[in-house]
Amino acid sequence: MSVDHARSQLVSPGADRMSVRSKLTGNRFVRISQGSAEQRGKVISLFTGAGGMEIGLESAGFETAICVEIDPDSRETLRKNREHWVLFEDEQNRTPGDLRAIRPEELLLKANLKRGEAALVTGGAPCQPFSNMGKKLGKSDPKNGDLFLDFVKIVLGTQPAGFIFENVAGIAQGRHNEVVEYMTAQFAGSGYSVAFEVLNAADYGVPQQRKRFIMLGRKGDAPAFPLPTHTKDGLFPDVFSPEPIATLSQWKTVAEAFEEIPRGNLQRADCVGMRHASYMVERMAMIPQGRNFKVLPMQMRPKCWQSGKHEGHDTFGRMEGGKPAPTIRTAGYNPTKGKYIHPFENRGINTAEMAALQSFPADWEFRTVSGKPSIVSIGRQIGNAVPPAFAYALGSAIFA
C-alpha cells in the first residue's frame, strides 16, 4: 500500500478496531548492563530534534549515519554538538528535513548505506496530535497527524535490522488505535516482529515522570524491552518478572538532577529563564512543594483561575525536590503551563534545569539560527526530545 493511498484510507471511519491496550502484555524484557557498549551499527534518525534519541543510542554503541529534522534551530543544535553527523539538507526546491518529500533511496545515498545495512531507523512523529493536552486530533490533524506514515515509508524502503518509534502515551488510547494497527500490519508484512509498550522514563534513570508509547521492531525474533533500572521504592516490580523482589535504584529526583548541573552551565548563553513580575513571585512564595494555584487566596488568582473551569491540574504548581519532575513539555520554563515552579526558589525552572530533567549531558548546548538564545525555541527543543538515558536503555535492549 502506498503512503498516499494509506493517507486516504486512514481517514475513513467504521473500520474494526482491536484494543491496543489488550496487546500491551506478553512482551520480552531483558536486563541491561551499564558500561562500555559494543558497536551495534548505524542509525537513520528521523524527526531528530535536538538529538536526545541519538545521544542515548550513541552511548549504547550505535553510530548516527544521517539525521532528518525540519526545524532549523534544532539543526543548528545538532551541528554545534556533533559536526560529523550528516544532516539531510540539499539544494532542491523543498523544505530541508521535510520527510514527506524525501525518498528512502535518497536517505540511503546520503548516508552512504545500502538497503538492509542500517541497524536502526528511529524517530517519533510530532506527538501533539495524539497528546492528552490540546485538541487530540490524532491522524486527522491537518499539519502533522499523518507523519507516522512517512516513518513506515522509510523503514520499509530502507529495511534496517530494527526500528524504534516513540510517541506520547495517548497514541495507544482507543480513539487512535488504527494508527498502531496500521503500523503493526505494515511492519509485520515486511518481516518485522513488532512489540509495543507504554514505558515510564523515570524507570530508566530519567528524573522525570514521562510516559511514552514505544514500538520496537526487528527482523526475525521479537525485540526486547529494557527491564527497569529504577523504581519508585527501589524494589523490583513483580509485573515484569516472577523472580524474587530485588533492590534497584530509586527514581532519580529533581534535587539530584539539579545538584549535578555544573555551575558554569547556569552562565551559558543557552541557559534562559522567564522574568517574573513581582506579583507572580508573591504568588509563588505562597505555594508549597507539590501544590498548585488552588492554595492561593481567591483575590490573588487571575479570573481564569477563579472560575473553576481551568483544566490544568498542575498549573502554577511547585515541583517536589524529593521526587521526579512531571513531564517536561516544551513550555516547561513557564509555571502557568504546569508544575514548573522551582522546588526551592520562587521562579520557574530555566532551560539548563529543563535539560537536566530530560537527562541531556551537561556539555550539550542548544542553538538557534539567529545566534540569539530564544527561550521558546530552546524550550521546544528540550521538551520535544527523547530523554537520552531512556534512549540508551531502549538501544541496549532491542537486539538482546
Short mmCIF file of C-alpha atoms in Angstrom, two decimals:
data_model
loop_
_atom_site.label_atom_id
_atom_site.label_comp_id
_atom_site.label_asym_id
_atom_site.label_seq_id
_atom_site.Cartn_x
_atom_site.Cartn_y
_atom_site.Cartn_z
CA MET A 1 0.00 0.00 0.00
CA SER A 2 1.45 3.37 -0.97
CA VAL A 3 1.77 6.17 1.56
CA ASP A 4 -0.65 8.34 -0.41
CA HIS A 5 -3.22 5.52 -0.55
CA ALA A 6 -2.74 4.86 3.16
CA ARG A 7 -3.33 8.54 3.92
CA SER A 8 -6.64 8.39 2.08
CA GLN A 9 -7.72 5.13 3.73
CA LEU A 10 -6.91 6.13 7.29
CA VAL A 11 -9.46 8.92 7.38
CA SER A 12 -12.36 6.57 6.66
CA PRO A 13 -14.46 5.72 9.73
CA GLY A 14 -16.09 2.44 10.67
CA ALA A 15 -13.13 0.03 10.48
CA ASP A 16 -12.95 -2.79 13.01
CA ARG A 17 -10.62 -1.79 15.81
CA MET A 18 -8.81 -4.11 18.15
CA SER A 19 -7.92 -2.92 21.61
CA VAL A 20 -4.38 -1.60 21.68
CA ARG A 21 -4.22 -1.79 25.43
CA SER A 22 -5.04 -5.51 25.40
CA LYS A 23 -1.86 -6.05 23.38
CA LEU A 24 0.41 -4.32 25.88
CA THR A 25 1.26 -7.62 27.57
CA GLY A 26 3.48 -10.60 26.94
CA ASN A 27 6.47 -8.64 25.60
CA ARG A 28 10.00 -9.69 26.34
CA PHE A 29 12.00 -7.69 28.87
CA VAL A 30 15.74 -8.02 29.46
CA ARG A 31 18.17 -6.65 31.99
CA ILE A 32 20.62 -4.09 30.64
CA SER A 33 24.10 -3.57 31.99
CA GLN A 34 25.97 -0.30 32.31
CA GLY A 35 29.48 0.03 30.92
CA SER A 36 31.23 0.11 27.58
CA ALA A 37 28.89 -0.70 24.70
CA GLU A 38 29.71 -2.92 21.75
CA GLN A 39 29.46 -1.46 18.27
CA ARG A 40 25.90 -2.09 17.14
CA GLY A 41 25.67 -0.46 13.72
CA LYS A 42 24.38 2.68 12.04
CA VAL A 43 21.18 4.62 12.65
CA ILE A 44 18.90 6.51 10.28
CA SER A 45 17.37 9.16 12.51
CA LEU A 46 14.00 10.69 11.60
CA PHE A 47 12.42 13.64 13.44
CA THR A 48 15.82 14.04 15.12
CA GLY A 49 15.01 17.23 17.01
CA ALA A 50 17.79 18.26 19.39
CA GLY A 51 19.31 14.77 19.33
CA GLY A 52 18.09 13.15 22.54
CA MET A 53 17.44 9.73 20.99
CA GLU A 54 20.76 9.79 19.14
CA ILE A 55 22.80 10.74 22.23
CA GLY A 56 21.37 7.77 24.08
CA LEU A 57 21.87 5.35 21.20
CA GLU A 58 25.43 6.62 20.78
CA SER A 59 26.08 5.66 24.41
CA ALA A 60 24.59 2.24 23.66
CA GLY A 61 27.07 1.66 20.81
CA PHE A 62 25.20 2.88 17.74
CA GLU A 63 26.50 5.36 15.18
CA THR A 64 24.27 8.08 13.74
CA ALA A 65 24.54 7.87 9.94
CA ILE A 66 22.04 10.58 8.98
CA CYS A 67 19.54 12.92 10.61
CA VAL A 68 16.28 14.26 9.19
CA GLU A 69 14.95 17.32 11.03
CA ILE A 70 12.70 20.08 9.74
CA ASP A 71 13.30 22.66 12.49
CA PRO A 72 16.27 24.89 11.54
CA ASP A 73 17.12 25.75 15.16
CA SER A 74 17.33 22.07 16.05
CA ARG A 75 19.64 21.51 13.08
CA GLU A 76 21.90 24.27 14.43
CA THR A 77 21.99 22.44 17.76
CA LEU A 78 22.98 19.21 16.03
CA ARG A 79 25.72 20.97 14.04
CA LYS A 80 27.11 22.57 17.20
CA ASN A 81 27.36 19.34 19.16
CA ARG A 82 28.05 16.69 16.52
CA GLU A 83 29.77 18.15 13.46
CA HIS A 84 30.24 14.69 11.95
CA TRP A 85 26.54 13.83 11.93
CA VAL A 86 25.13 14.10 8.41
CA LEU A 87 22.02 16.29 8.14
CA PHE A 88 19.66 15.75 5.23
CA GLU A 89 19.87 19.14 3.54
CA ASP A 90 20.15 19.66 -0.21
CA GLU A 91 19.82 22.30 -2.88
CA GLN A 92 16.49 21.16 -4.27
CA ASN A 93 13.43 23.37 -4.06
CA ARG A 94 11.99 21.79 -0.94
CA THR A 95 11.98 22.36 2.80
CA PRO A 96 15.07 20.79 4.43
CA GLY A 97 14.07 17.88 6.62
CA ASP A 98 10.51 17.57 5.26
CA LEU A 99 10.12 13.81 5.45
CA ARG A 100 7.09 13.84 3.19
CA ALA A 101 9.33 14.93 0.30
CA ILE A 102 12.22 12.52 0.96
CA ARG A 103 12.52 9.11 -0.67
CA PRO A 104 14.17 6.17 1.13
CA GLU A 105 16.78 5.78 -1.60
CA GLU A 106 17.82 9.42 -1.15
CA LEU A 107 18.42 8.86 2.54
CA LEU A 108 20.48 5.75 1.89
CA LEU A 109 22.61 7.52 -0.71
CA LYS A 110 23.37 10.50 1.53
CA ALA A 111 24.06 8.18 4.49
CA ASN A 112 26.37 6.02 2.36
CA LEU A 113 24.29 2.94 3.16
CA LYS A 114 22.75 0.21 1.07
CA ARG A 115 19.26 -1.16 1.58
CA GLY A 116 19.34 -3.50 4.57
CA GLU A 117 22.63 -2.17 6.01
CA ALA A 118 21.26 0.15 8.71
CA ALA A 119 20.92 -1.23 12.20
CA LEU A 120 18.02 1.03 13.15
CA VAL A 121 15.57 3.58 11.88
CA THR A 122 14.42 5.72 14.79
CA GLY A 123 12.03 8.57 15.36
CA GLY A 124 8.88 9.90 16.88
CA ALA A 125 6.48 11.70 14.59
CA PRO A 126 5.27 15.00 16.13
CA CYS A 127 3.29 13.98 19.18
CA GLN A 128 0.89 16.89 19.57
CA PRO A 129 -1.92 15.28 17.50
CA PHE A 130 -2.01 12.33 19.95
CA SER A 131 -1.30 14.15 23.20
CA ASN A 132 -3.80 14.29 26.06
CA MET A 133 -3.18 18.03 26.02
CA GLY A 134 -4.84 20.20 23.38
CA LYS A 135 -7.28 19.20 20.66
CA LYS A 136 -6.32 15.49 20.38
CA LEU A 137 -6.95 15.41 16.63
CA GLY A 138 -4.75 12.38 16.05
CA LYS A 139 -4.31 11.34 12.43
CA SER A 140 -6.90 13.95 11.42
CA ASP A 141 -4.56 16.77 12.37
CA PRO A 142 -4.09 18.67 9.08
CA LYS A 143 -0.46 19.53 9.80
CA ASN A 144 1.30 16.56 11.41
CA GLY A 145 -1.27 13.88 12.12
CA ASP A 146 -0.17 11.53 9.36
CA LEU A 147 3.62 11.77 9.60
CA PHE A 148 3.74 8.29 11.14
CA LEU A 149 3.06 7.10 7.59
CA ASP A 150 6.39 8.55 6.50
CA PHE A 151 8.17 6.71 9.30
CA VAL A 152 6.65 3.50 7.93
CA LYS A 153 7.70 4.52 4.39
CA ILE A 154 11.34 4.96 5.40
CA VAL A 155 11.51 1.72 7.39
CA LEU A 156 10.02 -0.35 4.58
CA GLY A 157 12.16 1.41 1.98
CA THR A 158 15.50 1.11 3.81
CA GLN A 159 14.93 -2.27 5.52
CA PRO A 160 17.01 -1.78 8.69
CA ALA A 161 17.62 -4.62 11.10
CA GLY A 162 15.23 -2.93 13.53
CA PHE A 163 13.42 0.26 14.41
CA ILE A 164 12.33 2.34 17.40
CA PHE A 165 9.20 4.51 17.18
CA GLU A 166 8.38 6.85 20.08
CA ASN A 167 5.28 8.89 20.76
CA VAL A 168 3.06 10.11 23.58
CA ALA A 169 1.10 7.51 25.52
CA GLY A 170 -2.11 8.92 24.03
CA ILE A 171 -1.40 7.22 20.71
CA ALA A 172 -2.25 3.92 22.43
CA GLN A 173 -5.68 5.13 23.50
CA GLY A 174 -8.85 3.91 21.82
CA ARG A 175 -9.51 6.80 19.51
CA HIS A 176 -6.08 6.40 17.90
CA ASN A 177 -5.99 2.58 17.73
CA GLU A 178 -5.98 2.43 13.95
CA VAL A 179 -2.63 4.23 13.82
CA VAL A 180 -0.95 1.46 15.81
CA GLU A 181 -2.87 -1.22 13.93
CA TYR A 182 -1.78 0.14 10.58
CA MET A 183 1.88 0.39 11.58
CA THR A 184 1.92 -3.10 13.09
CA ALA A 185 0.33 -4.64 10.00
CA GLN A 186 2.71 -2.90 7.60
CA PHE A 187 5.81 -3.90 9.52
CA ALA A 188 4.68 -7.48 10.08
CA GLY A 189 4.01 -7.79 6.37
CA SER A 190 7.62 -6.84 5.69
CA GLY A 191 9.12 -9.44 8.01
CA TYR A 192 9.44 -7.48 11.26
CA SER A 193 8.49 -8.80 14.66
CA VAL A 194 6.79 -5.92 16.46
CA ALA A 195 6.11 -5.18 20.11
CA PHE A 196 4.90 -2.07 21.86
CA GLU A 197 4.52 -0.80 25.41
CA VAL A 198 3.88 2.39 27.35
CA LEU A 199 7.01 2.93 29.44
CA ASN A 200 7.90 5.50 32.09
CA ALA A 201 11.26 7.22 31.57
CA ALA A 202 11.63 7.52 35.36
CA ASP A 203 12.10 3.73 35.43
CA TYR A 204 15.34 4.17 33.46
CA GLY A 205 17.11 6.87 35.46
CA VAL A 206 15.44 9.95 33.98
CA PRO A 207 14.48 12.39 36.79
CA GLN A 208 11.05 12.85 35.29
CA GLN A 209 7.69 11.07 35.13
CA ARG A 210 7.44 10.80 31.36
CA LYS A 211 5.21 8.03 30.00
CA ARG A 212 5.77 7.27 26.33
CA PHE A 213 4.47 4.80 23.78
CA ILE A 214 7.36 2.77 22.36
CA MET A 215 7.07 0.48 19.34
CA LEU A 216 10.06 -1.74 18.66
CA GLY A 217 10.60 -3.89 15.61
CA ARG A 218 13.32 -6.19 14.42
CA LYS A 219 13.85 -8.75 11.68
CA GLY A 220 13.37 -12.28 12.95
CA ASP A 221 12.89 -12.77 16.68
CA ALA A 222 10.77 -10.43 18.76
CA PRO A 223 12.54 -7.33 20.06
CA ALA A 224 13.22 -6.89 23.75
CA PHE A 225 12.31 -4.04 26.08
CA PRO A 226 14.65 -3.00 28.89
CA LEU A 227 13.79 -4.02 32.40
CA PRO A 228 13.58 -1.01 34.71
CA THR A 229 16.78 0.08 36.39
CA HIS A 230 14.95 2.38 38.81
CA THR A 231 11.63 2.19 40.66
CA LYS A 232 9.64 4.42 42.98
CA ASP A 233 10.58 2.48 46.11
CA GLY A 234 13.72 0.72 44.85
CA LEU A 235 12.03 -2.69 44.64
CA PHE A 236 11.89 -4.89 41.56
CA PRO A 237 8.37 -4.75 40.05
CA ASP A 238 6.69 -8.16 40.04
CA VAL A 239 4.73 -7.31 36.89
CA PHE A 240 7.85 -7.82 34.78
CA SER A 241 9.21 -10.99 36.31
CA PRO A 242 8.32 -13.86 38.66
CA GLU A 243 11.80 -13.59 40.21
CA PRO A 244 12.11 -12.66 43.88
CA ILE A 245 11.96 -8.96 44.59
CA ALA A 246 15.38 -7.39 44.19
CA THR A 247 16.73 -4.00 45.15
CA LEU A 248 17.10 -1.38 42.40
CA SER A 249 17.91 2.28 42.45
CA GLN A 250 15.11 4.59 43.48
CA TRP A 251 13.75 7.06 40.98
CA LYS A 252 16.14 9.93 40.41
CA THR A 253 14.82 13.15 41.90
CA VAL A 254 14.64 16.78 40.83
CA ALA A 255 17.07 17.77 43.59
CA GLU A 256 19.61 15.16 42.49
CA ALA A 257 19.39 16.31 38.88
CA PHE A 258 19.83 19.97 39.81
CA GLU A 259 22.83 19.20 42.03
CA GLU A 260 24.60 17.62 39.04
CA ILE A 261 24.33 20.76 36.85
CA PRO A 262 27.81 22.31 36.55
CA ARG A 263 27.77 25.86 37.89
CA GLY A 264 29.16 27.14 34.61
CA ASN A 265 26.13 25.84 32.72
CA LEU A 266 23.96 28.35 34.53
CA GLN A 267 26.05 31.13 32.97
CA ARG A 268 25.92 29.80 29.43
CA ALA A 269 24.03 31.69 26.74
CA ASP A 270 21.59 28.81 26.26
CA CYS A 271 20.52 28.92 29.93
CA VAL A 272 17.50 31.18 29.88
CA GLY A 273 14.51 31.57 32.15
CA MET A 274 11.40 33.70 32.42
CA ARG A 275 11.43 37.10 34.06
CA HIS A 276 8.61 37.19 36.58
CA ALA A 277 6.67 40.23 37.70
CA SER A 278 6.72 40.91 41.43
CA TYR A 279 3.09 39.80 41.83
CA MET A 280 3.96 36.44 40.22
CA VAL A 281 6.86 35.98 42.64
CA GLU A 282 4.49 36.80 45.51
CA ARG A 283 2.10 34.10 44.31
CA MET A 284 4.91 31.54 44.01
CA ALA A 285 6.07 32.23 47.56
CA MET A 286 2.70 31.00 48.85
CA ILE A 287 2.79 27.62 47.09
CA PRO A 288 4.40 24.66 48.89
CA GLN A 289 6.07 21.79 47.08
CA GLY A 290 3.57 19.53 45.35
CA ARG A 291 0.74 22.11 45.44
CA ASN A 292 -0.61 24.47 42.78
CA PHE A 293 -2.54 27.71 42.30
CA LYS A 294 -5.54 26.34 44.21
CA VAL A 295 -3.85 27.18 47.52
CA LEU A 296 -3.84 30.88 46.62
CA PRO A 297 -6.48 33.17 48.10
CA MET A 298 -9.19 33.84 45.55
CA GLN A 299 -8.27 37.53 45.26
CA MET A 300 -4.73 36.59 44.21
CA ARG A 301 -5.87 34.37 41.35
CA PRO A 302 -6.39 35.54 37.78
CA LYS A 303 -10.03 35.41 36.65
CA CYS A 304 -9.48 32.25 34.62
CA TRP A 305 -8.29 30.50 37.82
CA GLN A 306 -11.22 31.83 39.85
CA SER A 307 -13.93 30.41 37.61
CA GLY A 308 -13.22 26.76 38.40
CA LYS A 309 -13.19 25.95 34.69
CA HIS A 310 -9.43 25.88 34.35
CA GLU A 311 -8.28 22.50 33.02
CA GLY A 312 -4.68 22.33 34.21
CA HIS A 313 -4.48 20.38 37.46
CA ASP A 314 -0.73 21.10 37.74
CA THR A 315 -0.97 24.74 36.64
CA PHE A 316 1.29 27.05 38.63
CA GLY A 317 2.45 24.15 40.74
CA ARG A 318 5.73 23.72 42.57
CA MET A 319 7.96 20.74 41.84
CA GLU A 320 8.90 18.40 44.68
CA GLY A 321 12.62 18.16 45.22
CA GLY A 322 12.47 14.59 46.51
CA LYS A 323 10.55 13.18 43.55
CA PRO A 324 10.98 13.03 39.77
CA ALA A 325 9.65 16.03 37.87
CA PRO A 326 6.37 15.91 35.99
CA THR A 327 6.60 15.55 32.22
CA ILE A 328 8.81 18.32 30.86
CA ARG A 329 6.90 19.82 27.97
CA THR A 330 8.01 22.48 25.51
CA ALA A 331 6.97 25.34 27.82
CA GLY A 332 8.45 23.72 30.91
CA TYR A 333 10.03 27.05 31.83
CA ASN A 334 6.60 28.65 32.33
CA PRO A 335 4.88 27.98 35.69
CA THR A 336 1.47 28.89 34.22
CA LYS A 337 1.77 25.83 31.96
CA GLY A 338 2.25 23.15 34.61
CA LYS A 339 4.06 22.16 37.80
CA TYR A 340 7.12 24.11 36.78
CA ILE A 341 7.92 26.34 39.78
CA HIS A 342 11.42 25.63 41.06
CA PRO A 343 11.22 23.40 44.18
CA PHE A 344 13.32 25.70 46.36
CA GLU A 345 13.22 29.13 44.71
CA ASN A 346 10.38 31.43 43.73
CA ARG A 347 10.83 31.24 39.96
CA GLY A 348 10.20 28.97 37.03
CA ILE A 349 12.90 26.48 36.12
CA ASN A 350 15.37 27.57 33.47
CA THR A 351 16.40 25.75 30.30
CA ALA A 352 19.55 24.29 31.88
CA GLU A 353 17.34 22.72 34.53
CA MET A 354 14.89 21.52 31.87
CA ALA A 355 17.76 19.83 30.03
CA ALA A 356 18.98 18.16 33.22
CA LEU A 357 15.49 16.81 33.92
CA GLN A 358 15.50 15.40 30.38
CA SER A 359 18.88 13.72 31.13
CA PHE A 360 20.80 15.65 28.47
CA PRO A 361 24.56 15.54 29.11
CA ALA A 362 25.91 18.71 30.67
CA ASP A 363 28.07 19.54 27.64
CA TRP A 364 25.17 19.50 25.17
CA GLU A 365 24.50 23.07 24.01
CA PHE A 366 21.32 24.38 22.37
CA ARG A 367 21.47 26.78 19.46
CA THR A 368 19.24 28.87 17.18
CA VAL A 369 19.73 30.02 13.59
CA SER A 370 19.77 33.66 14.66
CA GLY A 371 22.54 33.01 17.16
CA LYS A 372 20.47 34.64 19.89
CA PRO A 373 19.15 32.41 22.67
CA SER A 374 15.39 32.01 22.49
CA ILE A 375 13.58 30.54 25.47
CA VAL A 376 10.73 29.44 23.20
CA SER A 377 13.00 27.63 20.74
CA ILE A 378 15.29 26.08 23.34
CA GLY A 379 12.31 25.04 25.44
CA ARG A 380 10.73 23.42 22.39
CA GLN A 381 13.93 21.57 21.53
CA ILE A 382 14.28 20.23 25.06
CA GLY A 383 10.62 19.43 25.67
CA ASN A 384 10.19 17.54 22.40
CA ALA A 385 13.28 15.39 22.89
CA VAL A 386 13.52 11.74 23.83
CA PRO A 387 15.47 11.65 27.11
CA PRO A 388 18.95 10.29 26.29
CA ALA A 389 19.01 7.99 29.33
CA PHE A 390 15.73 6.46 28.16
CA ALA A 391 17.06 6.04 24.61
CA TYR A 392 20.18 4.34 25.98
CA ALA A 393 18.02 1.74 27.71
CA LEU A 394 15.97 1.09 24.55
CA GLY A 395 19.05 0.77 22.37
CA SER A 396 20.78 -1.56 24.82
CA ALA A 397 17.80 -3.93 24.88
CA ILE A 398 16.28 -4.08 21.41
CA PHE A 399 18.67 -6.69 19.96
CA ALA A 400 19.29 -8.59 23.20
#
